[in-house]
CSV table of C-alpha atoms in Angstrom, one decimal:
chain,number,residue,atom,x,y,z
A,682,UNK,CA,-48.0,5.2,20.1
A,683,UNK,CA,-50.6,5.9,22.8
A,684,UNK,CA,-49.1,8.0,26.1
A,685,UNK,CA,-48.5,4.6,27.9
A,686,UNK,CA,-46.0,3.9,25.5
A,687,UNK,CA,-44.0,6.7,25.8
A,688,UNK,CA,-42.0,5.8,29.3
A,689,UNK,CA,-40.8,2.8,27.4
A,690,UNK,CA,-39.8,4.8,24.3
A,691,UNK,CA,-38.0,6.7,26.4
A,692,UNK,CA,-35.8,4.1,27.7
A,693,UNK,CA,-35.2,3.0,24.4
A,694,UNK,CA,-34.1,6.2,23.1
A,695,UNK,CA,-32.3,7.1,25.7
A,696,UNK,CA,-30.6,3.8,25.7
A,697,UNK,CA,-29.6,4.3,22.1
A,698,UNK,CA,-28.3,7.8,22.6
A,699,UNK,CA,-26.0,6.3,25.5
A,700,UNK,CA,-24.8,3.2,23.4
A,701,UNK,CA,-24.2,5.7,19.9
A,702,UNK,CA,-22.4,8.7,22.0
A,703,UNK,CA,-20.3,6.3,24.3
A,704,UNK,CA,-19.0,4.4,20.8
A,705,UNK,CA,-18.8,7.9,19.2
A,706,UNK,CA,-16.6,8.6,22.4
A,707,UNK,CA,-14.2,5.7,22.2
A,708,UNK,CA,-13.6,5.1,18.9
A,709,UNK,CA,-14.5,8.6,17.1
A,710,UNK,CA,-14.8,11.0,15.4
A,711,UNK,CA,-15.7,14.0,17.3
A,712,UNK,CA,-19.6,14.4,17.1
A,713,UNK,CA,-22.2,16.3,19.1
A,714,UNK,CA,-25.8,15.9,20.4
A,715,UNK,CA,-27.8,18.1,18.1
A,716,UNK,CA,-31.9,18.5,17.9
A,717,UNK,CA,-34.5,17.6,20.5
A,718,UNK,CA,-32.3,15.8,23.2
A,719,UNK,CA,-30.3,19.0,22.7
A,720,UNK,CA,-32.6,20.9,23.9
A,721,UNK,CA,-33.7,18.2,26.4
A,722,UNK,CA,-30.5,18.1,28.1
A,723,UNK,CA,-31.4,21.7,28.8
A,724,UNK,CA,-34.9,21.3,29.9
A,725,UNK,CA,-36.9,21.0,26.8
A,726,UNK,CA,-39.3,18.2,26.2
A,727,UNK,CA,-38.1,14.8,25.7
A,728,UNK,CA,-38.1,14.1,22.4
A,729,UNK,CA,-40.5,10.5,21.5
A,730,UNK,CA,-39.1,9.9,17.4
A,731,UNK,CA,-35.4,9.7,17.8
A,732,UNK,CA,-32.0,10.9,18.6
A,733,UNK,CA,-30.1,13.6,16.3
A,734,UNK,CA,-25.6,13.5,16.1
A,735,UNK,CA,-24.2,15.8,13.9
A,736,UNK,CA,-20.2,14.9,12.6
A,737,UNK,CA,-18.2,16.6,10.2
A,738,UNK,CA,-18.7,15.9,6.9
A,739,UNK,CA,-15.7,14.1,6.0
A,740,UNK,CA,-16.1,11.7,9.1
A,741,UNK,CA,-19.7,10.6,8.2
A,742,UNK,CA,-18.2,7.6,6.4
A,743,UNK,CA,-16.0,7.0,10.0
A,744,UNK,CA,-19.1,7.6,12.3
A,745,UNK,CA,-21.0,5.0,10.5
A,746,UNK,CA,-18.0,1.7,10.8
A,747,UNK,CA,-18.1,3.0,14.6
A,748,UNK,CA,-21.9,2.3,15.0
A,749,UNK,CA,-21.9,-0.5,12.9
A,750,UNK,CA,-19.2,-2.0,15.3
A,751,UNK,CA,-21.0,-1.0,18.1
A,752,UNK,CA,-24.1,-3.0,17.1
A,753,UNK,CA,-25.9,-0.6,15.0
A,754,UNK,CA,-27.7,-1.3,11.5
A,755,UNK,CA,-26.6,1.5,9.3
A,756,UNK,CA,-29.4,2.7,6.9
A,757,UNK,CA,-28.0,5.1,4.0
A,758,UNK,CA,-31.8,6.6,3.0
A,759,UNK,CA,-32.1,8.4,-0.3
A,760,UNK,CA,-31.3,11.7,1.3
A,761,UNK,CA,-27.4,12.3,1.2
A,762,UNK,CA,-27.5,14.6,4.3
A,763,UNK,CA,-27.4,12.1,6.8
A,764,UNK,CA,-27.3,8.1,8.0
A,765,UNK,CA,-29.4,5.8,10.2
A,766,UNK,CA,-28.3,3.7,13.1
A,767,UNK,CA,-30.9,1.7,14.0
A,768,UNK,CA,-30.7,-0.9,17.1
A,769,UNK,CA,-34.3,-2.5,18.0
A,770,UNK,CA,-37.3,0.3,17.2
A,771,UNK,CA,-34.8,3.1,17.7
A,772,UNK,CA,-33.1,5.5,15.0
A,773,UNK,CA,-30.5,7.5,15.7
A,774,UNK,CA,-30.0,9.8,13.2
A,775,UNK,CA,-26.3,10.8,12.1
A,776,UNK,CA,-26.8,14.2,10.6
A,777,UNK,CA,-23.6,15.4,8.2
A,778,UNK,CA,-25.4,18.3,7.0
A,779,UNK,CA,-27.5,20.8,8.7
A,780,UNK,CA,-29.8,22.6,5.9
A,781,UNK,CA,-27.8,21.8,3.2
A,782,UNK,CA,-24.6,23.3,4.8
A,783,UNK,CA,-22.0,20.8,5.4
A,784,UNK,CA,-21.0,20.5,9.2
A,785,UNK,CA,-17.6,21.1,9.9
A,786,UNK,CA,-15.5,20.4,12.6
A,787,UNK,CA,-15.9,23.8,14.1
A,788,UNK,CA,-19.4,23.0,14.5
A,789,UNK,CA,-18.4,20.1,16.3
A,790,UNK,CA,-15.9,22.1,18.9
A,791,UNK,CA,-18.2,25.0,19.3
A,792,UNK,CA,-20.4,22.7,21.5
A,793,UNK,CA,-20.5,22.5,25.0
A,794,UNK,CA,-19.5,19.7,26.8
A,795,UNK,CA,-22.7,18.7,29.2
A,796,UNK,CA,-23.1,15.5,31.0
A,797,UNK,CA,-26.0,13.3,29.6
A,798,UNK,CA,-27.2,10.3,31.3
A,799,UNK,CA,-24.0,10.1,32.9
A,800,UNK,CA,-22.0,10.7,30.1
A,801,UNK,CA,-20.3,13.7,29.1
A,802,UNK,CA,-20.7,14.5,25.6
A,803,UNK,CA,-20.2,18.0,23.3
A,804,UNK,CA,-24.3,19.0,22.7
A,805,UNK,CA,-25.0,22.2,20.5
A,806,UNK,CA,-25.9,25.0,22.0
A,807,UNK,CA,-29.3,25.9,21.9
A,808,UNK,CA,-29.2,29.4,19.8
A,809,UNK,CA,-27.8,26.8,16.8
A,810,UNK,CA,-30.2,24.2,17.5
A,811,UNK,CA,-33.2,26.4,17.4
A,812,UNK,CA,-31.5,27.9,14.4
A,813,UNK,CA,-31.4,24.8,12.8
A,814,UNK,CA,-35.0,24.1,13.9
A,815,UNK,CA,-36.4,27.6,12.2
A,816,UNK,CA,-33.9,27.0,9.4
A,817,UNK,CA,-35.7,23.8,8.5
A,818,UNK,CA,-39.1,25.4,7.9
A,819,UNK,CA,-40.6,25.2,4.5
A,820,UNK,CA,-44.2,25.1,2.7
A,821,UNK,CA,-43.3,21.2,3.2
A,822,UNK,CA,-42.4,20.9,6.7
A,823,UNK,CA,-43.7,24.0,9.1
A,824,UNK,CA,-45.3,22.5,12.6
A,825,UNK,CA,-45.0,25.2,14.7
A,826,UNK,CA,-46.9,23.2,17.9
A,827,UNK,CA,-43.9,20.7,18.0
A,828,UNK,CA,-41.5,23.3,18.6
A,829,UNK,CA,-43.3,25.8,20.7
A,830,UNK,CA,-42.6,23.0,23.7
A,831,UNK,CA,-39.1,23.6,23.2
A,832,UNK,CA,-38.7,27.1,22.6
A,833,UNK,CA,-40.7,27.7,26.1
A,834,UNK,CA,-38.3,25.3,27.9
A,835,UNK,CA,-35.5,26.6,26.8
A,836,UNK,CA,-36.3,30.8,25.9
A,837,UNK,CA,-33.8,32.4,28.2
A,838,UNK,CA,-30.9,30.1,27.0
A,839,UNK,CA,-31.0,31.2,23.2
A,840,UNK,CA,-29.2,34.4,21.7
A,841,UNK,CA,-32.7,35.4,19.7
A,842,UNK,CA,-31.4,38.0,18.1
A,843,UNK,CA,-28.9,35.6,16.5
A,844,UNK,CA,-31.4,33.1,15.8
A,845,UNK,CA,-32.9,35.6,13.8
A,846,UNK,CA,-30.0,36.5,12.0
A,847,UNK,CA,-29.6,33.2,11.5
A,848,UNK,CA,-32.8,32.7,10.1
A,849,UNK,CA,-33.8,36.1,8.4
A,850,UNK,CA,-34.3,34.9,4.7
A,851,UNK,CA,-36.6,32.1,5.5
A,852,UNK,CA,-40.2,33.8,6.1
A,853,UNK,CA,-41.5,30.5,7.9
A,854,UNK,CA,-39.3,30.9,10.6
A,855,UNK,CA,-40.0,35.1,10.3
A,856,UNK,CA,-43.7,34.4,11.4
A,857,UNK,CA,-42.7,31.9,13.5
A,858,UNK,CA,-40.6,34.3,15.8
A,859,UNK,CA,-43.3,36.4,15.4
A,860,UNK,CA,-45.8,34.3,16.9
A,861,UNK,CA,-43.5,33.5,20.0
A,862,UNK,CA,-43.1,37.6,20.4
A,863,UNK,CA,-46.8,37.6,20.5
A,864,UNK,CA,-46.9,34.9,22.9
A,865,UNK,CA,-44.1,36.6,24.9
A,866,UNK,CA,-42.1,33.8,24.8
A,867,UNK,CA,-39.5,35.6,22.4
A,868,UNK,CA,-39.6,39.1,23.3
């Protein structure tokens, strides 16, 4: 994707996001905006891969007959954490699992409702996405430079000291915050 590209992913993805959330909203179950466009909605970079729900667990199997109906393809990848709705180029990633932890429906209700596009939907707050974020760090998957665009954007809207709570027994996302105290983005 070269930077003249990006405008049009943009429309796609935020398309997609519309056309899954408004579905999600009429037909159910509860969900919430989780990951990049989470942080988006609250100033952070707009994400150019996909768009991240989250539902409770036991509604994963619900969530996918709603975006199936709406027009999605569903794509059940080998990883049992999550689903695919694709629609054209776009995925829209249905997340049932955040770091192994099932999501409940508490999750779900402890967002906040934002309007997005024009559409009001629950989005998690931004102390749990960047939780999540840090969480998800591992000798496999550790890119600091994608996230420190978000963690700028969004620095005086997260509880840190719960993030790192949150986040104490993972060491990648220990030098991580460590690096943004440095950078006096975090302290």
């Amino acid at each position: 994707m070269t930077l003249s590209d990006v405008p049009a992913r943009n429309d796609e993805l935020r398309d997609a996001l519309k056309r899954a959330a408004s579905a999600l909203k009429a037909q159910g179950p509860e969900f919430a905006l989780a990951g990049s466009y989470a942080l988006w909605v609250r100033g952070g970079p707009e994400p150019v891969h996909d768009v991240d729900f989250v539902v409770a667990e036991e509604d994963a199997d619900t969530a996918a007959k709603t975006l199936e109906e709406a027009g999605f393809r569903i794509d059940r990848p080998p990883e049992d954490w999550l689903f695919k709705a694709c629609t054209g180029g776009v995925v829209v990633d249905v997340l049932h699992r955040l770091n192994g932890v099932p999501v409940d429906i508490a999750t779900i209700r402890g967002a906040d409702v934002v309007e997005v596009l024009a559409i009001a939907m629950p989005v998690l707050p931004p102390t749990q996405v960047m939780s999540e974020k840090l969480s998800s760090f591992s000798e496999h998957h550790c890119d600091f430079a994608a996230l420190l665009p978000g963690v700028r954007a969004v620095r005086e809207q997260v509880n840190w000291n719960q993030v790192r709570s949150a986040t104490a027994d993972n060491d990648f996302a220990a030098a991580f915050l460590f690096l943004t105290d440095r950078l006096g983005i975090t302290a």
